[in-house]
Amino acid sequence: MAAQGYKEIQLTTPLKDSLPLILHNDEASITCSAGIEFPEENLKEGMLCFRSDLQRLFQRRRGVWVDILASLDNDIIELGEAIVEAFNEVDEVVLKTKADQSEFEKLKTEFEAFKNSVSANYVSKAELQAQIDEAYASLAGT
């Protein structure tokens, strides 16, 4: 069986001559233009062709016949790759966040040590003033 295909019916075609074309188009539609070749005439974007020799269904996309199953396989592979890439990005963000958290904890520990050092060596203004007054008093007494 050679390729079936859609036959354009002109508005000027007499009704008695249209019936065989309508029946042909109906059969071509319900069998997805089945045959051992692709249709070559009246090609429409999105039309289907079942290649009986290959037992595969093709669709007309962007001017070429695309094996639907192979296309679906490619779509699934691309989707899988996109999912893996998204998970990798999430992992990277999580690892960076953990690294940032670790860095934050380190800075926090260093700050606490600095704060404790300042507190240990801190002399209040009142204490400093008392020490200055004491020093002046001892100088005045000499």
Coordinates of N, CA, C and O in Angstrom, one line a residue:
M1 N 0.8 -1.2 0.0 CA 0.0 0.0 0.0 C 0.9 1.2 0.0 O 1.7 1.4 0.9
A2 N 0.8 2.0 -1.0 CA 1.5 3.3 -1.1 C 0.9 4.3 -0.1 O -0.1 4.0 0.5
A3 N 1.5 5.4 0.0 CA 1.0 6.4 1.0 C -0.4 6.9 0.6 O -0.7 7.1 -0.5
Q4 N -1.2 7.0 1.7 CA -2.5 7.6 1.5 C -2.3 9.1 1.7 O -1.2 9.5 2.2
G5 N -3.2 9.9 1.4 CA -3.0 11.3 1.7 C -4.3 12.1 1.5 O -5.3 11.6 0.9
Y6 N -4.3 13.2 2.1 CA -5.5 14.1 2.0 C -5.5 14.7 0.6 O -4.6 15.1 0.0
K7 N -6.7 14.7 0.0 CA -7.0 15.3 -1.3 C -7.8 16.6 -1.1 O -8.9 16.5 -0.5
E8 N -7.2 17.6 -1.6 CA -7.9 18.9 -1.5 C -9.2 18.9 -2.4 O -9.1 18.5 -3.6
I9 N -10.3 19.3 -1.9 CA -11.5 19.4 -2.7 C -11.8 20.9 -2.9 O -12.0 21.6 -2.0
Q10 N -11.9 21.2 -4.2 CA -12.1 22.6 -4.5 C -13.6 22.9 -4.4 O -14.4 22.1 -4.6
L11 N -13.9 24.2 -4.1 CA -15.3 24.6 -4.1 C -16.0 24.4 -5.4 O -17.2 24.3 -5.5
T12 N -15.2 24.4 -6.5 CA -15.8 24.3 -7.8 C -16.0 22.8 -8.2 O -16.6 22.6 -9.3
T13 N -15.6 21.9 -7.4 CA -15.7 20.5 -7.7 C -17.2 20.1 -7.6 O -17.9 20.4 -6.6
P14 N -17.8 19.5 -8.7 CA -19.2 19.2 -8.6 C -19.4 18.1 -7.5 O -18.6 17.3 -7.2
L15 N -20.6 18.2 -6.9 CA -21.0 17.3 -5.8 C -20.8 15.9 -6.1 O -20.3 15.1 -5.3
K16 N -21.2 15.5 -7.3 CA -21.1 14.0 -7.7 C -19.6 13.6 -7.8 O -19.3 12.4 -7.6
D17 N -18.7 14.5 -8.1 CA -17.3 14.2 -8.1 C -16.6 14.3 -6.7 O -15.5 13.8 -6.5
S18 N -17.3 14.9 -5.8 CA -16.7 15.2 -4.5 C -16.8 13.9 -3.6 O -15.9 13.7 -2.7
L19 N -17.8 13.1 -3.8 CA -18.0 11.9 -2.9 C -16.8 11.0 -2.8 O -16.3 10.7 -1.7
P20 N -16.2 10.6 -4.0 CA -15.0 9.7 -3.8 C -13.8 10.4 -3.1 O -13.1 9.8 -2.3
L21 N -13.7 11.7 -3.3 CA -12.6 12.5 -2.6 C -12.9 12.6 -1.1 O -12.0 12.4 -0.2
I22 N -14.2 12.8 -0.7 CA -14.6 12.8 0.7 C -14.3 11.5 1.3 O -13.8 11.4 2.4
L23 N -14.7 10.4 0.7 CA -14.5 9.0 1.2 C -13.0 8.7 1.4 O -12.6 8.2 2.3
H24 N -12.2 9.2 0.4 CA -10.8 9.0 0.4 C -10.2 9.7 1.6 O -9.4 9.2 2.4
N25 N -10.6 11.0 1.8 CA -10.1 11.8 2.9 C -10.5 11.2 4.2 O -9.8 11.2 5.2
D26 N -11.7 10.7 4.3 CA -12.2 10.1 5.5 C -11.4 8.9 5.9 O -10.9 8.7 7.0
E27 N -11.1 8.0 4.9 CA -10.3 6.8 5.1 C -8.8 7.2 5.5 O -8.2 6.7 6.4
A28 N -8.3 8.2 4.8 CA -6.9 8.7 5.1 C -6.9 9.2 6.6 O -5.9 9.0 7.3
S29 N -7.9 9.9 7.0 CA -8.0 10.4 8.4 C -8.0 9.3 9.4 O -7.3 9.4 10.4
I30 N -8.9 8.4 9.2 CA -9.1 7.3 10.3 C -7.9 6.3 10.3 O -7.8 5.7 11.3
T31 N -7.2 6.3 9.2 CA -6.0 5.4 9.2 C -4.7 6.1 9.3 O -3.6 5.5 9.2
C32 N -4.8 7.4 9.6 CA -3.6 8.3 9.8 C -2.7 8.2 8.5 O -1.5 8.1 8.6
S33 N -3.3 8.3 7.3 CA -2.6 8.2 6.1 C -1.6 7.1 6.0 O -0.4 7.2 5.6
A34 N -2.1 5.9 6.4 CA -1.2 4.7 6.5 C -0.6 4.3 5.2 O -1.3 4.5 4.1
G35 N 0.6 3.8 5.2 CA 1.2 3.3 4.0 C 2.7 3.1 4.2 O 3.2 3.2 5.3
I36 N 3.4 2.7 3.1 CA 4.9 2.5 3.2 C 5.7 3.7 2.8 O 6.9 3.6 2.8
E37 N 5.0 4.8 2.5 CA 5.7 6.0 2.2 C 4.9 7.2 2.9 O 3.8 7.0 3.2
F38 N 5.6 8.3 3.0 CA 4.9 9.5 3.5 C 4.1 10.1 2.4 O 4.6 10.1 1.3
P39 N 3.0 10.7 2.8 CA 2.3 11.5 1.8 C 3.2 12.6 1.3 O 4.0 13.1 2.0
E40 N 3.0 13.0 0.0 CA 3.8 14.1 -0.6 C 3.0 15.3 -1.0 O 3.6 16.3 -1.4
E41 N 1.7 15.1 -1.0 CA 0.9 16.2 -1.5 C -0.1 16.7 -0.4 O -0.5 15.9 0.5
N42 N -0.5 18.0 -0.5 CA -1.5 18.6 0.4 C -1.1 18.3 1.9 O -1.9 18.0 2.7
L43 N 0.2 18.5 2.1 CA 0.7 18.3 3.5 C 0.3 19.4 4.4 O 0.3 20.6 4.0
K44 N -0.2 19.0 5.6 CA -0.7 20.0 6.6 C 0.1 19.8 7.9 O 0.4 18.6 8.3
E45 N 0.5 20.9 8.5 CA 1.2 20.8 9.8 C 0.3 20.1 10.8 O -0.9 20.3 10.9
G46 N 0.9 19.1 11.5 CA 0.2 18.3 12.5 C -0.5 17.1 12.0 O -0.9 16.3 12.8
M47 N -0.5 16.9 10.7 CA -1.1 15.7 10.2 C -0.3 14.4 10.6 O 0.9 14.5 10.8
L48 N -1.0 13.3 10.6 CA -0.4 12.0 11.0 C -0.2 11.1 9.8 O -0.9 11.2 8.9
C49 N 0.8 10.3 10.0 CA 1.1 9.2 9.0 C 1.6 8.0 9.7 O 2.6 8.0 10.4
F50 N 0.8 6.9 9.6 CA 1.2 5.6 10.2 C 2.0 4.9 9.1 O 1.4 4.5 8.1
R51 N 3.3 4.7 9.3 CA 4.1 3.9 8.4 C 3.9 2.4 8.7 O 4.4 1.9 9.7
S52 N 3.2 1.8 7.8 CA 2.8 0.3 8.1 C 4.1 -0.5 7.9 O 4.1 -1.6 8.6
D53 N 5.0 -0.1 7.1 CA 6.3 -0.9 7.0 C 7.1 -0.8 8.3 O 7.9 -1.8 8.6
L54 N 7.1 0.3 9.0 CA 7.9 0.5 10.2 C 7.1 0.3 11.5 O 7.7 0.2 12.5
Q55 N 5.7 0.2 11.3 CA 4.9 0.1 12.5 C 5.1 1.2 13.4 O 5.2 1.1 14.7
R56 N 5.2 2.5 12.9 CA 5.5 3.7 13.7 C 4.6 4.8 13.2 O 4.2 4.9 12.0
L57 N 4.2 5.6 14.1 CA 3.3 6.8 13.9 C 4.2 8.1 13.8 O 5.0 8.3 14.7
F58 N 4.0 8.8 12.7 CA 4.8 10.0 12.5 C 3.8 11.2 12.4 O 2.6 11.1 12.1
Q59 N 4.3 12.4 12.8 CA 3.5 13.6 12.7 C 4.3 14.7 11.9 O 5.5 14.8 12.1
R60 N 3.6 15.4 11.1 CA 4.2 16.5 10.3 C 4.4 17.7 11.3 O 3.5 18.3 11.8
R61 N 5.7 18.1 11.5 CA 6.1 19.2 12.4 C 7.1 20.0 11.7 O 8.2 19.5 11.3
R62 N 6.8 21.3 11.5 CA 7.8 22.2 11.0 C 8.4 21.8 9.6 O 9.6 21.9 9.3
G63 N 7.5 21.1 8.8 CA 7.8 20.7 7.5 C 8.6 19.4 7.4 O 9.0 19.1 6.3
V64 N 8.7 18.6 8.5 CA 9.3 17.3 8.4 C 8.5 16.3 9.1 O 7.6 16.6 10.0
W65 N 8.7 15.0 8.8 CA 8.0 13.9 9.5 C 8.8 13.5 10.7 O 10.0 13.2 10.6
V66 N 8.1 13.6 11.9 CA 8.8 13.3 13.1 C 8.2 12.0 13.7 O 6.9 11.9 13.8
D67 N 9.0 11.1 14.1 CA 8.6 9.8 14.7 C 8.1 10.2 16.1 O 8.8 10.7 17.0
I68 N 6.8 10.0 16.4 CA 6.2 10.5 17.6 C 6.8 9.8 18.8 O 7.1 10.4 19.8
L69 N 7.0 8.5 18.7 CA 7.6 7.8 19.8 C 9.0 8.2 20.1 O 9.4 8.5 21.3
A70 N 9.9 8.4 19.1 CA 11.2 8.9 19.3 C 11.2 10.3 19.8 O 12.0 10.6 20.7
S71 N 10.3 11.1 19.3 CA 10.2 12.5 19.8 C 9.8 12.5 21.3 O 10.3 13.2 22.1
L72 N 8.9 11.6 21.7 CA 8.5 11.5 23.1 C 9.6 11.0 23.9 O 9.9 11.5 25.0
D73 N 10.4 10.0 23.4 CA 11.6 9.6 24.1 C 12.5 10.7 24.4 O 13.1 10.9 25.5
N74 N 12.8 11.5 23.3 CA 13.6 12.7 23.5 C 13.1 13.7 24.5 O 13.8 14.3 25.3
D75 N 11.8 13.9 24.4 CA 11.1 14.8 25.4 C 11.3 14.3 26.8 O 11.6 15.1 27.7
I76 N 11.2 13.0 27.0 CA 11.3 12.4 28.4 C 12.8 12.6 28.8 O 13.1 12.9 30.0
I77 N 13.7 12.3 27.9 CA 15.1 12.5 28.2 C 15.4 13.9 28.6 O 16.1 14.2 29.6
E78 N 14.9 14.9 27.8 CA 15.2 16.3 28.1 C 14.6 16.6 29.5 O 15.2 17.4 30.2
L79 N 13.4 16.1 29.7 CA 12.7 16.4 31.0 C 13.5 15.9 32.1 O 13.8 16.5 33.2
G80 N 14.0 14.6 32.0 CA 14.8 14.0 33.0 C 16.1 14.8 33.3 O 16.5 15.0 34.4
E81 N 16.7 15.3 32.2 CA 18.0 16.1 32.3 C 17.6 17.4 33.0 O 18.4 17.8 33.9
A82 N 16.5 18.0 32.7 CA 16.1 19.2 33.3 C 15.9 19.0 34.8 O 16.2 19.9 35.7
I83 N 15.3 17.9 35.2 CA 15.0 17.6 36.6 C 16.3 17.4 37.3 O 16.5 17.9 38.4
V84 N 17.2 16.6 36.7 CA 18.5 16.4 37.4 C 19.3 17.7 37.5 O 19.8 18.0 38.6
E85 N 19.2 18.6 36.5 CA 19.9 19.9 36.6 C 19.2 20.7 37.8 O 20.0 21.4 38.5
A86 N 17.9 20.7 37.9 CA 17.2 21.4 38.9 C 17.7 20.9 40.3 O 17.9 21.7 41.2
F87 N 17.7 19.6 40.4 CA 18.1 19.0 41.7 C 19.6 19.4 42.0 O 19.9 19.7 43.2
N88 N 20.4 19.4 41.0 CA 21.8 19.8 41.2 C 21.9 21.3 41.7 O 22.7 21.6 42.6
E89 N 21.1 22.1 41.1 CA 21.1 23.5 41.5 C 20.6 23.6 43.0 O 21.1 24.4 43.8
V90 N 19.6 22.9 43.3 CA 19.1 22.9 44.7 C 20.1 22.4 45.7 O 20.4 23.0 46.7
D91 N 20.8 21.3 45.3 CA 21.9 20.8 46.1 C 23.0 21.8 46.3 O 23.5 22.0 47.4
E92 N 23.3 22.5 45.2 CA 24.3 23.6 45.3 C 23.9 24.7 46.3 O 24.7 25.1 47.1
V93 N 22.7 25.1 46.2 CA 22.2 26.1 47.1 C 22.2 25.6 48.5 O 22.6 26.4 49.4
V94 N 21.8 24.4 48.8 CA 21.8 23.8 50.1 C 23.2 23.7 50.6 O 23.5 24.2 51.8
L95 N 24.1 23.3 49.8 CA 25.5 23.2 50.3 C 26.1 24.6 50.6 O 26.8 24.8 51.5
K96 N 25.8 25.5 49.7 CA 26.2 26.9 49.9 C 25.6 27.5 51.2 O 26.3 28.1 52.0
T97 N 24.4 27.2 51.4 CA 23.7 27.7 52.6 C 24.4 27.0 53.9 O 24.6 27.7 54.8
K98 N 24.7 25.8 53.8 CA 25.4 25.1 54.9 C 26.7 25.7 55.1 O 27.2 25.9 56.2
A99 N 27.4 26.0 54.0 CA 28.8 26.6 54.1 C 28.6 28.0 54.7 O 29.4 28.4 55.6
D100 N 27.6 28.7 54.3 CA 27.4 30.1 54.8 C 27.0 30.0 56.3 O 27.5 30.8 57.1
Q101 N 26.2 29.0 56.7 CA 25.8 28.8 58.1 C 27.1 28.4 58.9 O 27.3 29.0 60.0
S102 N 28.0 27.6 58.3 CA 29.2 27.2 59.0 C 30.1 28.5 59.2 O 30.6 28.7 60.3
E103 N 30.1 29.3 58.2 CA 30.9 30.5 58.2 C 30.3 31.5 59.2 O 31.0 32.1 60.0
F104 N 29.0 31.6 59.3 CA 28.3 32.4 60.2 C 28.6 32.0 61.7 O 28.9 32.8 62.5
E105 N 28.5 30.6 61.9 CA 28.8 30.1 63.2 C 30.2 30.4 63.6 O 30.5 30.8 64.8
K106 N 31.2 30.3 62.7 CA 32.6 30.6 63.0 C 32.7 32.1 63.4 O 33.4 32.5 64.3
L107 N 32.1 33.0 62.6 CA 32.2 34.4 62.9 C 31.5 34.7 64.2 O 32.0 35.6 65.0
K108 N 30.4 34.1 64.5 CA 29.7 34.3 65.7 C 30.6 33.9 66.9 O 30.7 34.6 67.9
T109 N 31.3 32.8 66.8 CA 32.2 32.3 67.9 C 33.3 33.3 68.0 O 33.7 33.6 69.2
E110 N 33.9 33.8 66.9 CA 35.0 34.8 67.0 C 34.5 36.1 67.7 O 35.2 36.7 68.5
F111 N 33.3 36.5 67.3 CA 32.7 37.7 67.9 C 32.5 37.5 69.4 O 32.8 38.4 70.2
E112 N 32.0 36.4 69.8 CA 31.8 36.1 71.2 C 33.1 36.2 72.0 O 33.2 36.7 73.1
A113 N 34.1 35.6 71.4 CA 35.5 35.6 72.0 C 36.0 37.1 72.1 O 36.5 37.5 73.2
F114 N 35.8 37.9 71.1 CA 36.2 39.3 71.1 C 35.4 40.0 72.1 O 35.9 40.8 72.9
K115 N 34.1 39.8 72.2 CA 33.2 40.4 73.2 C 33.6 40.1 74.6 O 33.7 41.0 75.5
N116 N 34.0 38.8 74.9 CA 34.4 38.4 76.2 C 35.8 39.1 76.5 O 36.0 39.5 77.7
S117 N 36.6 39.2 75.5 CA 37.9 39.9 75.7 C 37.7 41.3 76.1 O 38.3 41.9 77.0
V118 N 36.8 42.0 75.3 CA 36.5 43.4 75.6 C 35.9 43.5 77.0 O 36.3 44.4 77.8
S119 N 35.0 42.7 77.4 CA 34.4 42.7 78.7 C 35.4 42.5 79.8 O 35.3 43.2 80.8
A120 N 36.3 41.6 79.6 CA 37.4 41.3 80.6 C 38.3 42.5 80.8 O 38.8 42.8 81.9
N121 N 38.5 43.3 79.7 CA 39.5 44.4 79.7 C 38.8 45.7 79.8 O 39.4 46.8 79.7
Y122 N 37.4 45.8 79.9 CA 36.7 47.0 79.8 C 36.8 47.7 81.1 O 36.6 47.1 82.2
V123 N 37.0 49.0 81.0 CA 37.0 49.9 82.2 C 35.9 50.9 82.0 O 36.0 51.6 81.0
S124 N 34.9 51.0 82.8 CA 33.8 51.9 82.6 C 34.3 53.3 82.8 O 35.4 53.6 83.4
K125 N 33.6 54.3 82.3 CA 33.9 55.7 82.4 C 34.0 56.1 83.8 O 34.9 56.8 84.2
A126 N 33.1 55.6 84.7 CA 33.1 56.0 86.1 C 34.4 55.4 86.8 O 35.0 56.1 87.6
E127 N 34.7 54.2 86.4 CA 35.9 53.6 87.0 C 37.2 54.4 86.5 O 38.1 54.6 87.3
L128 N 37.2 54.7 85.3 CA 38.3 55.5 84.7 C 38.4 56.8 85.4 O 39.5 57.3 85.8
Q129 N 37.3 57.5 85.6 CA 37.3 58.8 86.2 C 37.8 58.7 87.7 O 38.5 59.5 88.2
A130 N 37.4 57.6 88.4 CA 37.8 57.4 89.7 C 39.3 57.2 89.8 O 40.0 57.7 90.7
Q131 N 39.8 56.4 88.8 CA 41.3 56.2 88.8 C 42.0 57.6 88.5 O 43.1 57.8 89.1
I132 N 41.5 58.4 87.6 CA 42.1 59.7 87.3 C 42.0 60.6 88.6 O 43.1 61.2 88.9
D133 N 40.9 60.6 89.2 CA 40.7 61.4 90.5 C 41.7 61.0 91.5 O 42.3 61.8 92.2
E134 N 41.9 59.7 91.6 CA 42.8 59.1 92.6 C 44.2 59.5 92.3 O 45.0 59.9 93.2
A135 N 44.5 59.5 91.0 CA 45.9 59.8 90.6 C 46.2 61.3 90.9 O 47.2 61.7 91.4
Y136 N 45.2 62.2 90.6 CA 45.3 63.6 90.9 C 45.5 63.8 92.4 O 46.3 64.7 92.9
A137 N 44.7 63.1 93.2 CA 44.7 63.3 94.6 C 46.1 62.9 95.2 O 46.7 63.5 96.0
S138 N 46.6 61.8 94.6 CA 47.9 61.3 95.1 C 49.0 62.3 94.7 O 50.0 62.6 95.4
L139 N 48.8 63.0 93.5 CA 49.8 64.0 93.1 C 49.7 65.3 93.9 O 50.7 65.9 94.3
A140 N 48.5 65.6 94.3 CA 48.3 66.8 95.1 C 48.8 66.6 96.5 O 49.3 67.5 97.2
G141 N 48.8 65.3 97.0 CA 49.3 65.0 98.3 C 50.8 65.0 98.4 O 51.4 65.1 99.4
T142 N 51.5 65.0 97.3 CA 52.9 64.9 97.3 C 53.5 66.3 97.4 O 53.2 67.3 97.2

